[in-house]
Amino acid sequence: MNEFPKWKYALIAVLLVLGVIYALPNVFVPLPAVQVSANRGGNVDEALKERVLGVLQKNKFEFKSVDINGDRLLARLNDSETQGKAQSAISTELGDQYTVALNLASTVPSWLSAIGANAMPLGLDLQGGVHFLLEVDQKAALDKMQQRFRDDISTALRDAKIRYESVNATPTGIVVTLKSDEDRKTAGNIIAKQVNQPEKLGDQPPLELVDGTTTADSYALIAKVRDTTVEAQARSTIASNLTTLRNRVNQLGVSEPTIQQQGANRIVVELAGVHDTAEAKKILGATATLEYRAVDEVATGAAPFNQGAREIMKSGNAPPESRLYYMQNPGADGKPVPIILSKKVIATGAELADATAAPDPQNGLPAVSVRLNAKGGQKMLAFTQQAVGKRMGVVYIERIPQTQIVDGKEVRTFKETQEVISAATIQGVFGPRFQTTGLGSMKEAAELALLLRAGSLAAPVDIVQESQIGPSLGRDNIAKGVKAVLIGLTAVLIAALIYYHLFGLIADIGLVLNLILLVAVLSMFQATLTMPGIAGIVLTLGMAIDANVLICERIREELRNGSTPLASIKAGYEKAWATIFDANVTHLLASFGLFLFGSGPIKGFAVTLAIGILTSMFTSVTVTHAVVNLIHGGRKLKTLSV
C-alpha cells in the first residue's frame, strides 16, 4: 500500500480552497465606470453625488449605480460608449475642482474583497490606451545645475565684496577669474562656506575646488562638479520628472496611470483609457514655472473679500505697477476670486530648490516649507525686510504647446495660463527658507508642495517611442488571450487522456488545478495581466504536463521490469522527482534572467512563467500523487491504466 501522510492531504485541501477563492474574482467582469475625485477646493460628498446623478438623468444615460467610496465617487455604467459620453458631460458640469476619469468598476462580491481577493488589473494592451517612452535630457539638467552654482558663486563673491573678473560655466567646471592670489584664497573660503555645502551631514561637498591657470594679471579658481554630485543629480532629475509627469497626467483624467523609470534616463508613461495622443503629448510636453509677487494690498482690499480687486475686475483698470490675477480656487459663491499683484517679481520657480508639506511647529497648522537657492534667498530676504505683515502671492504659470494649421502649414504655438495658488501673510523676515501658511488642511498643503516641486520639469524630455491601442483592440486581445488559454489547455488535456488513460485524467486534474493556483497567486500579488503574461500562462500549461509525462513513463518502465502496480507507482514518483526538479530549476533560472535583464512586457512574462513553474511542481507531483493514492492506495491491483 502506498503511504501518503494525512497532513499532506490537509495541506493540499487548504491550498486548493484558498486557490479557488482567490482566483474566483477574475470570473466577475468589471463594469465601465466614471471616477470623480476632488482637486484643491472640491469635496466628495452627498452634494456631489446629487450633481452627478442630475447629469446622468438629464442626459438619459443608463447607469447601474452612483456610490461614494472613501475620497472618490464612482458612477457605474452599462457600456463603454455611454462611459465616454458620461465622462465628458460630468467633466463639463463639475469644472476644474474635480478630476473626472475613466475607470473599470469591480463587480467582485464584497465578501471576497473583504478578505483581499481581487481580480488582476488589466494591462494597457488588454484595456486600451496610449504608451510613451520618454528620454530625459541629462546634459540639460547638468548644464542647469552648473548655471545654478555659477549664479550662487557670483552672488556670494559679490556680497563678500571680492573683486573678480568673470565667473563662467565651462565643460571643465565653473571657472572664477580673480585679480590676485589672495583674492583666490579668500574666494575659495567664501565658496566653501556659502555654496559648497553638502545636502546631508556626512556627504561630500558637491564641488571640488582646485586652482586653475595663473597668469601675470589673472588667477583662476575652478569649481568642478563631483561625479557623485552628477549621479545624485541624475537620480534627482528622474525622480522630479516622475513627480511632475504624475501631476500633469492628473489633468488628463486617467484613473490609474503607469509612470515609472526604465533604465538610467528613460520614463515609461502608460495611460489606460486615453486614446487622444495629441492631448496626452500636449500635457506631457507642457512647461510651467512659478513666480513670487507682492500683493498690492491697497488695490486688492482686505482678504478674503478683495473688494478693491473686484471693482478693478469690473473696470479693467489696474494700477500702473500692478496686475489683476485670479486665485486658483473659486470663492464660496463659485465665482473667481480676483487679486492684485505687483508686476515686480521677487523670485521665480527657477530659484526654488525644494518644497515639503509639514505642520507648523509653533501651532501645528498645515504649512509648506520652501527652500530657495542663494540668489533667490537674497532677493527674498531683501523683500521681506520691508514687507512683514503683508501678503505674498505665488503665481503658477503654465505654457501648453498647441499645433495650428496656418496657410496649409503646421505652426507650433503656446497657450499660457496664470493663476495664484497661494497668497499668505508674511509673519517675519526670512531668506532662502520660509513657510507658506493659511492652508485648509494637510492634504491641501501636500498638494501645494507637490505643485511647487513639480511646477516645471527638472530636465527636458523627448518622446522617443509612442503607440496607441484602441478599446476595441483591447477587448479583442482579451478574447484572443482567453481563447489561446482554452485551446492550449484543451489540447493538452485531450492528449494526456488519450495517451495515459486514467493517469492522463489525473494529470489533467493537476493541470486544471495548476491554472487555478497560478491565477490565484497572480491575483493575490495584484500582478498586472498583459498579453505577454497570457503567453506565459499558455507556456506554463504546456510545460506543466512534462512532469506527469516523466512520472507516467517511469511507472510504465517499472511495470515492464516486473514490479507490482503499487510498487511501480511509488518508484515512479520517487525516481522521476530528481529529473523533474532539475528541469524546473533550469526553467526558473531562465525566467530570473528574463526578469533581471528584461523590461516592461518581458518582466511580466518572466513573473508569470516563474510562478507557473512553482505551482506546476506542486500540482504535478504532490496533488496528482494524492489523487493516485486516493484511487489506488487501498486496493490490490493487477494492472494500471497507464
XYZ file of C-alpha atoms in Angstrom:
642
model
C 0.000 0.000 0.000
C 1.296 3.471 -0.902
C 1.552 5.635 2.185
C 0.559 9.285 1.815
C 0.625 11.338 5.068
C -2.674 12.807 6.214
C -1.062 16.211 6.860
C -0.262 16.416 3.157
C -3.926 15.793 2.321
C -4.860 18.606 4.717
C -2.239 20.954 3.223
C -3.406 20.236 -0.324
C -7.048 20.778 0.632
C -6.308 24.133 2.311
C -4.190 25.392 -0.586
C -6.739 24.346 -3.193
C -9.614 26.013 -1.311
C -7.588 29.236 -0.990
C -6.649 28.973 -4.665
C -10.268 28.719 -5.755
C -11.290 31.641 -3.509
C -8.532 33.999 -4.690
C -8.909 33.023 -8.358
C -12.701 33.450 -8.252
C -12.735 37.307 -8.542
C -11.373 37.049 -12.089
C -14.670 35.483 -13.167
C -16.564 38.696 -12.401
C -16.319 41.069 -15.391
C -15.759 44.724 -14.341
C -18.206 47.426 -15.421
C -17.269 50.619 -17.313
C -17.325 53.488 -14.817
C -16.589 57.172 -14.360
C -14.495 58.092 -11.325
C -14.694 61.557 -9.742
C -12.056 62.751 -7.275
C -11.631 66.192 -5.724
C -8.876 68.659 -6.531
C -7.980 71.569 -4.270
C -11.218 73.269 -3.207
C -13.500 70.350 -4.056
C -15.285 67.899 -1.753
C -16.599 64.393 -2.383
C -19.916 64.366 -0.517
C -23.640 63.803 -0.963
C -23.992 67.154 -2.743
C -21.508 65.991 -5.384
C -23.399 62.709 -5.727
C -26.622 64.618 -6.405
C -24.900 66.736 -9.072
C -23.551 63.641 -10.835
C -26.940 61.905 -10.656
C -28.503 65.041 -12.135
C -26.100 64.992 -15.097
C -26.737 61.292 -15.789
C -30.524 61.674 -15.564
C -30.578 64.890 -17.611
C -28.679 63.251 -20.469
C -30.650 59.997 -20.100
C -27.520 57.896 -19.623
C -28.267 54.366 -18.452
C -26.274 53.536 -15.313
C -26.078 50.843 -12.652
C -25.284 52.937 -9.578
C -23.530 56.027 -8.214
C -21.646 55.476 -4.943
C -19.140 57.306 -2.751
C -16.140 55.160 -1.859
C -13.781 56.985 0.511
C -12.407 60.104 -1.190
C -13.837 59.322 -4.631
C -17.206 58.882 -6.339
C -17.858 56.059 -8.794
C -20.641 56.013 -11.371
C -21.113 52.510 -12.854
C -22.434 52.473 -16.429
C -23.719 49.839 -18.848
C -21.242 50.098 -21.726
C -18.042 51.815 -22.904
C -19.848 54.143 -25.328
C -22.002 55.577 -22.535
C -18.913 55.773 -20.324
C -17.115 58.182 -22.691
C -20.178 60.411 -23.126
C -20.822 60.461 -19.367
C -17.230 61.475 -18.593
C -17.458 64.419 -20.965
C -20.806 65.595 -19.555
C -19.783 65.214 -15.892
C -16.437 66.945 -16.502
C -18.206 69.916 -18.122
C -20.610 70.184 -15.194
C -18.061 69.914 -12.364
C -15.256 72.057 -13.801
C -11.658 72.255 -12.579
C -12.411 71.479 -8.932
C -12.731 67.781 -9.772
C -10.869 65.209 -11.831
C -13.247 63.051 -13.881
C -11.562 59.836 -15.041
C -12.454 56.693 -16.942
C -12.218 53.584 -14.802
C -13.361 49.979 -14.515
C -15.575 49.274 -11.516
C -15.131 45.935 -9.831
C -18.156 43.630 -9.618
C -16.433 41.283 -7.167
C -18.737 40.458 -4.202
C -17.956 42.378 -1.022
C -17.169 39.221 0.972
C -14.329 38.425 -1.436
C -12.986 41.985 -1.339
C -13.114 41.912 2.455
C -10.530 39.107 2.550
C -8.320 40.759 -0.067
C -9.494 38.656 -3.020
C -9.483 40.935 -6.071
C -9.231 40.417 -9.815
C -5.937 41.000 -11.609
C -5.654 44.531 -13.054
C -5.513 44.632 -16.856
C -2.507 45.982 -18.705
C -2.548 48.608 -21.409
C -2.687 46.036 -24.223
C -5.850 44.496 -22.754
C -7.596 47.701 -21.671
C -6.548 50.069 -24.453
C -4.787 53.426 -24.169
C -1.525 55.126 -25.122
C 2.104 54.252 -24.398
C 5.003 56.719 -24.388
C 8.698 56.157 -23.830
C 10.325 59.423 -22.740
C 14.041 60.145 -22.603
C 15.331 62.693 -20.089
C 17.993 65.136 -21.335
C 20.509 64.698 -18.520
C 23.000 67.037 -20.226
C 20.478 69.867 -19.994
C 19.969 69.049 -16.307
C 23.741 69.172 -15.718
C 24.004 72.495 -17.552
C 21.166 73.850 -15.429
C 22.912 72.712 -12.227
C 26.197 74.307 -13.298
C 24.382 77.533 -14.094
C 22.819 77.485 -10.637
C 26.212 77.004 -8.992
C 27.597 79.811 -11.170
C 24.853 82.191 -10.017
C 25.347 81.198 -6.373
C 29.124 81.720 -6.593
C 28.674 85.137 -8.247
C 26.205 86.222 -5.567
C 28.421 85.002 -2.710
C 31.544 86.774 -4.060
C 29.637 89.970 -4.765
C 28.138 90.059 -1.268
C 31.595 89.456 0.230
C 32.907 92.331 -1.928
C 35.596 90.184 -3.527
C 36.777 91.535 -6.851
C 36.569 89.086 -9.720
C 36.824 89.411 -13.483
C 34.405 86.667 -14.503
C 32.528 83.539 -13.408
C 31.865 81.169 -16.316
C 30.415 77.665 -16.589
C 32.683 75.580 -18.862
C 32.933 71.851 -19.727
C 35.778 71.552 -17.209
C 33.839 73.243 -14.401
C 32.936 76.715 -13.165
C 35.946 78.979 -13.741
C 36.305 82.011 -11.446
C 38.899 84.530 -12.658
C 40.318 86.821 -9.929
C 42.911 89.574 -9.776
C 45.260 88.193 -7.108
C 46.262 85.004 -5.365
C 44.955 86.413 -2.089
C 41.555 87.025 -3.687
C 41.617 83.441 -4.988
C 42.224 82.029 -1.488
C 39.555 84.259 0.038
C 37.109 83.349 -2.733
C 37.774 79.642 -2.126
C 36.908 80.069 1.557
C 33.727 82.005 0.777
C 32.569 79.424 -1.789
C 33.342 76.571 0.637
C 31.257 78.179 3.404
C 28.301 79.570 1.456
C 27.953 77.480 -1.727
C 29.872 74.225 -1.370
C 27.885 72.748 1.499
C 26.657 69.104 1.357
C 22.905 68.479 1.393
C 23.228 65.949 4.227
C 25.612 65.634 7.137
C 28.442 63.262 6.255
C 28.119 63.693 2.475
C 30.884 65.113 0.323
C 30.593 68.766 -0.783
C 29.071 68.988 -4.288
C 32.054 70.893 -5.731
C 35.772 70.166 -5.842
C 37.768 73.419 -5.641
C 41.151 73.458 -7.418
C 43.491 76.213 -8.530
C 43.425 76.923 -12.230
C 45.767 78.651 -14.662
C 47.755 81.573 -13.292
C 48.993 84.457 -15.464
C 50.606 87.797 -14.751
C 47.282 89.556 -14.116
C 44.743 86.767 -13.506
C 44.314 83.872 -11.098
C 41.789 81.146 -11.880
C 39.818 79.063 -9.382
C 37.947 76.062 -10.818
C 34.899 74.572 -9.093
C 34.400 71.087 -10.576
C 31.135 69.261 -10.018
C 31.947 65.911 -8.408
C 30.940 62.680 -10.129
C 28.885 61.697 -7.074
C 27.029 65.016 -7.354
C 26.325 64.387 -11.045
C 24.991 60.900 -10.252
C 22.821 62.244 -7.429
C 21.580 64.985 -9.738
C 20.669 62.407 -12.399
C 18.653 60.400 -9.856
C 17.013 63.568 -8.543
C 16.171 64.702 -12.078
C 14.425 61.423 -12.876
C 12.541 61.475 -9.545
C 11.496 65.106 -10.052
C 10.335 64.475 -13.611
C 8.355 61.427 -12.453
C 6.573 63.630 -9.897
C 5.952 66.333 -12.481
C 4.560 63.904 -15.034
C 2.261 62.270 -12.462
C 0.984 65.714 -11.543
C 0.356 66.578 -15.189
C -1.272 63.272 -16.049
C -3.983 64.041 -13.467
C -5.229 66.697 -15.888
C -5.888 64.011 -18.499
C -8.458 62.291 -16.280
C -6.656 58.945 -16.051
C -7.655 56.831 -13.067
C -4.653 54.502 -12.782
C -1.755 55.731 -14.948
C 1.554 53.839 -15.082
C 4.517 56.205 -14.825
C 7.788 54.521 -13.958
C 11.514 54.756 -14.563
C 13.136 52.499 -17.146
C 16.910 52.325 -17.180
C 19.079 55.286 -16.221
C 17.350 58.115 -18.084
C 14.053 56.907 -19.525
C 10.478 57.077 -18.265
C 7.570 54.893 -19.379
C 4.124 56.520 -19.367
C 1.094 54.303 -19.969
C -2.332 55.917 -19.879
C -5.091 53.317 -19.910
C -8.358 54.574 -21.332
C -6.756 57.595 -23.069
C -6.997 57.448 -26.864
C -6.180 61.044 -27.840
C -2.394 61.009 -28.274
C -2.342 64.697 -29.236
C -3.913 65.697 -25.914
C -1.595 63.394 -23.983
C 1.523 64.743 -25.728
C 0.348 68.296 -25.126
C 0.109 67.749 -21.377
C 3.341 65.768 -21.111
C 5.262 68.397 -23.085
C 3.868 71.438 -21.284
C 6.265 73.746 -19.431
C 5.495 75.557 -16.191
C 7.131 77.906 -13.729
C 6.413 79.834 -10.526
C 6.695 83.478 -9.569
C 6.552 85.116 -6.138
C 4.993 88.584 -6.222
C 3.887 91.063 -3.572
C 0.146 91.568 -3.106
C -0.975 95.141 -3.805
C -2.861 95.461 -0.521
C -4.278 98.916 -1.319
C -5.714 97.933 -4.677
C -6.810 94.423 -3.657
C -8.501 95.246 -0.375
C -8.732 93.020 2.690
C -8.858 89.222 2.209
C -10.978 87.207 1.665
C -13.430 89.629 0.057
C -10.870 91.518 -2.077
C -13.421 94.263 -2.731
C -10.917 96.550 -4.435
C -9.856 93.778 -6.792
C -13.487 93.068 -7.681
C -14.003 96.711 -8.633
C -10.857 96.639 -10.777
C -12.100 93.376 -12.346
C -15.266 95.210 -13.441
C -13.499 98.340 -14.688
C -10.402 96.626 -16.101
C -8.150 99.445 -14.860
C -5.363 98.135 -12.597
C -2.667 100.404 -11.097
C 0.296 101.002 -13.466
C 2.732 98.929 -11.370
C 0.285 96.097 -10.644
C -1.724 93.480 -12.483
C -5.038 91.671 -11.993
C -4.836 87.918 -11.295
C -7.318 85.260 -10.145
C -6.982 82.717 -7.363
C -6.843 79.069 -8.419
C -9.896 78.120 -6.348
C -13.198 79.993 -6.721
C -14.880 81.668 -3.781
C -17.784 80.388 -1.701
C -20.175 81.778 -4.308
C -18.438 79.780 -7.042
C -17.111 82.913 -8.756
C -13.418 83.636 -9.472
C -11.587 85.436 -6.668
C -9.581 88.387 -8.063
C -6.357 89.622 -6.516
C -3.942 92.426 -7.491
C -0.213 91.606 -7.508
C 2.831 93.740 -8.174
C 4.409 93.473 -11.632
C 7.818 93.193 -9.965
C 8.887 89.558 -9.460
C 10.525 88.712 -6.116
C 11.731 85.220 -7.071
C 10.881 82.582 -9.665
C 10.471 78.806 -9.759
C 13.927 78.549 -11.319
C 15.277 79.615 -7.906
C 13.180 77.058 -5.983
C 15.308 74.256 -4.507
C 12.703 72.263 -2.534
C 9.212 72.345 -1.021
C 7.791 69.997 1.624
C 4.477 69.833 3.486
C 4.690 69.750 7.292
C 2.667 71.118 10.236
C 3.822 74.493 11.572
C 5.968 73.626 14.637
C 4.553 76.597 16.567
C 0.824 75.968 16.209
C 0.538 72.621 14.376
C -1.430 74.135 11.487
C -0.833 72.956 7.900
C 2.119 74.660 6.180
C 4.538 74.260 3.282
C 8.266 74.719 3.868
C 10.052 76.261 0.869
C 13.792 76.497 0.193
C 15.270 78.799 -2.442
C 18.811 78.832 -3.790
C 21.293 81.514 -2.715
C 20.268 84.017 -5.364
C 16.558 83.656 -4.675
C 17.194 83.708 -0.925
C 18.981 87.048 -1.131
C 16.115 88.616 -3.064
C 13.535 87.157 -0.690
C 15.453 88.492 2.333
C 15.602 91.974 0.855
C 11.854 91.912 0.151
C 10.643 90.544 3.494
C 12.656 93.085 5.454
C 10.203 95.653 4.104
C 7.026 93.533 3.969
C 6.322 91.936 7.390
C 2.556 91.656 7.911
C 1.816 91.917 4.199
C 0.861 89.186 1.773
C 2.886 87.474 -0.950
C 1.276 85.681 -3.868
C 2.540 82.517 -5.555
C 1.715 82.602 -9.280
C 1.644 79.332 -11.225
C 2.360 79.894 -14.941
C 1.889 77.136 -17.495
C 2.635 77.182 -21.212
C 0.914 74.390 -23.136
C 2.106 73.643 -26.690
C -0.532 73.768 -29.406
C -0.437 72.990 -33.107
C -2.347 75.097 -35.599
C -2.625 74.919 -39.394
C -1.833 78.306 -40.984
C -1.814 78.583 -44.784
C -1.561 74.801 -45.042
C 1.460 74.659 -42.735
C 1.689 73.275 -39.223
C 2.561 76.075 -36.764
C 3.520 75.373 -33.140
C 2.211 77.906 -30.621
C 1.727 78.079 -26.851
C -1.299 78.773 -24.702
C -0.304 80.404 -21.390
C -2.360 80.310 -18.191
C -1.558 82.164 -14.964
C -3.273 81.683 -11.611
C -2.469 82.438 -7.979
C -2.215 79.223 -5.974
C -1.465 80.903 -2.615
C -1.458 84.369 -1.053
C -0.192 84.006 2.521
C 0.758 86.650 5.102
C 4.478 87.220 5.784
C 4.967 86.607 9.514
C 8.631 87.681 9.772
C 11.855 88.366 7.909
C 13.240 85.337 6.096
C 15.669 84.440 3.344
C 16.031 81.182 1.388
C 13.874 79.161 3.817
C 10.303 80.119 4.686
C 6.825 78.723 5.258
C 3.556 79.246 3.441
C 0.637 79.094 5.888
C -3.097 79.748 5.748
C -3.861 76.354 4.178
C -7.073 74.490 4.946
C -5.685 71.000 5.577
C -2.552 68.868 5.384
C -3.904 67.387 2.155
C -4.051 70.872 0.658
C -0.528 71.551 1.967
C 0.785 68.322 0.396
C -0.847 69.208 -2.935
C 0.640 72.714 -2.847
C 4.116 71.329 -2.056
C 3.748 68.920 -4.958
C 2.679 71.766 -7.221
C 5.669 73.841 -6.140
C 8.113 70.987 -6.676
C 6.520 69.824 -9.897
C 5.880 73.205 -11.453
C 8.323 72.505 -14.246
C 10.350 69.581 -15.486
C 13.797 69.338 -13.915
C 15.144 68.490 -17.384
C 13.562 68.389 -20.845
C 12.088 65.094 -22.037
C 11.781 63.802 -25.593
C 9.188 61.257 -26.724
C 11.310 58.565 -28.381
C 8.533 55.988 -28.815
C 4.753 56.087 -28.815
C 1.977 53.631 -29.549
C -1.784 53.539 -29.240
C -4.161 50.672 -28.513
C -7.857 51.255 -29.053
C -10.524 49.949 -26.636
C -11.907 47.563 -29.248
C -8.423 46.156 -29.838
C -8.009 45.722 -26.079
C -11.245 43.735 -25.870
C -10.150 41.723 -28.913
C -6.839 40.965 -27.188
C -8.683 39.684 -24.116
C -10.882 37.442 -26.254
C -7.868 36.100 -28.148
C -5.923 35.560 -24.918
C -8.747 33.613 -23.285
C -9.181 31.611 -26.496
C -5.455 30.786 -26.587
C -5.524 29.567 -22.983
C -8.607 27.419 -23.555
C -7.309 25.908 -26.800
C -3.901 25.163 -25.284
C -5.414 23.691 -22.135
C -7.950 21.578 -24.050
C -5.321 20.209 -26.439
C -3.036 19.159 -23.580
C -5.936 17.633 -21.615
C -7.117 15.523 -24.571
C -3.601 14.362 -25.482
C -2.842 13.306 -21.891
C -6.190 11.494 -21.558
C -5.760 9.564 -24.824
C -2.167 8.568 -24.210
C -2.164 7.790 -20.481
C -5.841 6.846 -19.817
C -6.661 7.053 -16.101
C -3.269 8.510 -15.198
C -3.795 11.008 -18.014
C -7.098 12.033 -16.426
C -5.310 12.511 -13.082
C -2.671 14.610 -14.844
C -5.498 16.688 -16.359
C -6.923 17.329 -12.880
C -3.500 18.532 -11.748
C -3.213 20.768 -14.818
C -6.576 22.471 -14.178
C -5.696 22.967 -10.516
C -2.343 24.396 -11.609
C -4.143 27.028 -13.711
C -6.387 27.917 -10.749
C -3.432 28.258 -8.357
C -1.437 30.307 -10.880
C -4.300 32.773 -11.366
C -4.840 32.906 -7.591
C -1.202 33.761 -6.838
C -1.097 36.424 -9.567
C -4.320 37.911 -8.193
C -3.046 37.919 -4.601
C 0.039 39.903 -5.640
C -2.084 42.127 -7.941
C 0.187 41.383 -10.898
C -0.975 43.277 -13.989
C -2.248 40.891 -16.659
C -0.856 41.614 -20.135
C -0.626 39.719 -23.410
C 2.927 38.523 -22.570
C 1.521 37.370 -19.232
C -1.141 35.340 -21.022
C 1.623 33.884 -23.208
C 3.426 32.892 -20.011
C 0.280 31.139 -18.751
C -0.115 29.204 -22.024
C 3.565 28.188 -21.965
C 3.256 27.143 -18.324
C 0.315 24.871 -19.118
C 2.290 23.215 -21.913
C 5.344 22.715 -19.703
C 3.384 21.570 -16.637
C 2.391 18.285 -18.273
C 6.088 17.380 -18.685
C 6.343 16.289 -15.064
C 3.389 13.932 -15.380
C 4.807 12.514 -18.611
C 8.033 11.687 -16.751
C 6.091 10.083 -13.879
C 3.865 8.022 -16.172
C 6.794 6.800 -18.287
C 8.723 5.849 -15.146
C 5.685 3.865 -13.887
C 5.447 2.100 -17.269
C 9.133 1.219 -17.089
C 8.770 -0.235 -13.593
C 5.810 -2.334 -14.739
C 7.846 -3.665 -17.680
C 10.623 -4.592 -15.257
C 8.197 -6.787 -13.302
C 7.344 -4.528 -10.343
C 3.891 -4.699 -8.790
C 1.460 -1.873 -9.644
C 1.711 -0.234 -6.185
C 5.495 -0.545 -6.168
C 5.606 0.922 -9.663
C 3.556 3.942 -8.558
C 5.844 4.557 -5.599
C 9.020 4.128 -7.658
C 7.579 6.274 -10.474
C 7.072 9.296 -8.248
C 10.319 8.851 -6.312
C 12.642 8.263 -9.284
C 11.080 10.921 -11.516
C 11.395 13.641 -8.870
C 15.111 14.339 -9.439
C 14.614 14.830 -13.183
C 11.517 16.992 -12.655
C 13.371 19.152 -10.124
C 16.387 19.649 -12.419
C 14.242 20.592 -15.407
C 12.162 23.113 -13.460
C 15.195 24.715 -11.801
C 16.630 25.290 -15.285
C 13.377 26.946 -16.355
C 13.373 29.074 -13.182
C 16.903 30.307 -13.886
C 15.823 31.301 -17.391
C 12.814 33.213 -16.020
C 15.003 35.011 -13.451
C 17.353 36.028 -16.242
C 14.453 37.439 -18.257
C 13.217 39.339 -15.199
C 16.616 40.827 -14.316
C 17.631 41.920 -17.791
C 14.257 42.425 -19.455
C 11.936 45.397 -19.248
C 8.189 46.017 -19.286
C 6.353 43.143 -21.047
C 9.382 40.830 -20.766
C 9.305 41.154 -16.972
C 5.580 40.390 -16.936
C 6.194 37.239 -18.971
C 9.055 36.214 -16.648
C 6.983 36.666 -13.467
C 4.086 34.634 -14.859
C 6.453 31.908 -16.035
C 8.283 31.673 -12.682
C 5.075 31.457 -10.630
C 3.653 28.930 -13.085
C 6.731 26.701 -12.720
C 6.402 26.686 -8.918
C 2.663 25.924 -8.953
C 3.121 23.219 -11.604
C 5.740 21.443 -9.479
C 3.254 21.348 -6.617
C 0.235 20.175 -8.622
C 2.072 17.794 -10.982
C 3.849 15.930 -8.208
C 2.131 16.398 -4.853
C -1.508 16.848 -5.904
C -1.531 14.082 -8.538
C 0.227 11.714 -6.100
C -2.521 12.382 -3.563
C -5.232 11.675 -6.151
C -3.486 8.458 -7.278
C -3.239 7.321 -3.662
C -6.933 8.020 -3.073
C -7.839 5.856 -6.078
C -5.308 3.001 -5.762
C -3.929 3.201 -2.231
C -6.236 0.739 -0.525
C -6.697 -1.768 -3.364
C -4.932 -4.873 -4.597
C -4.090 -4.182 -8.222
C -3.177 -6.490 -11.052
C -2.576 -3.755 -13.626
C -2.660 0.026 -14.058
C -4.476 2.158 -16.611
C -1.343 3.962 -17.774
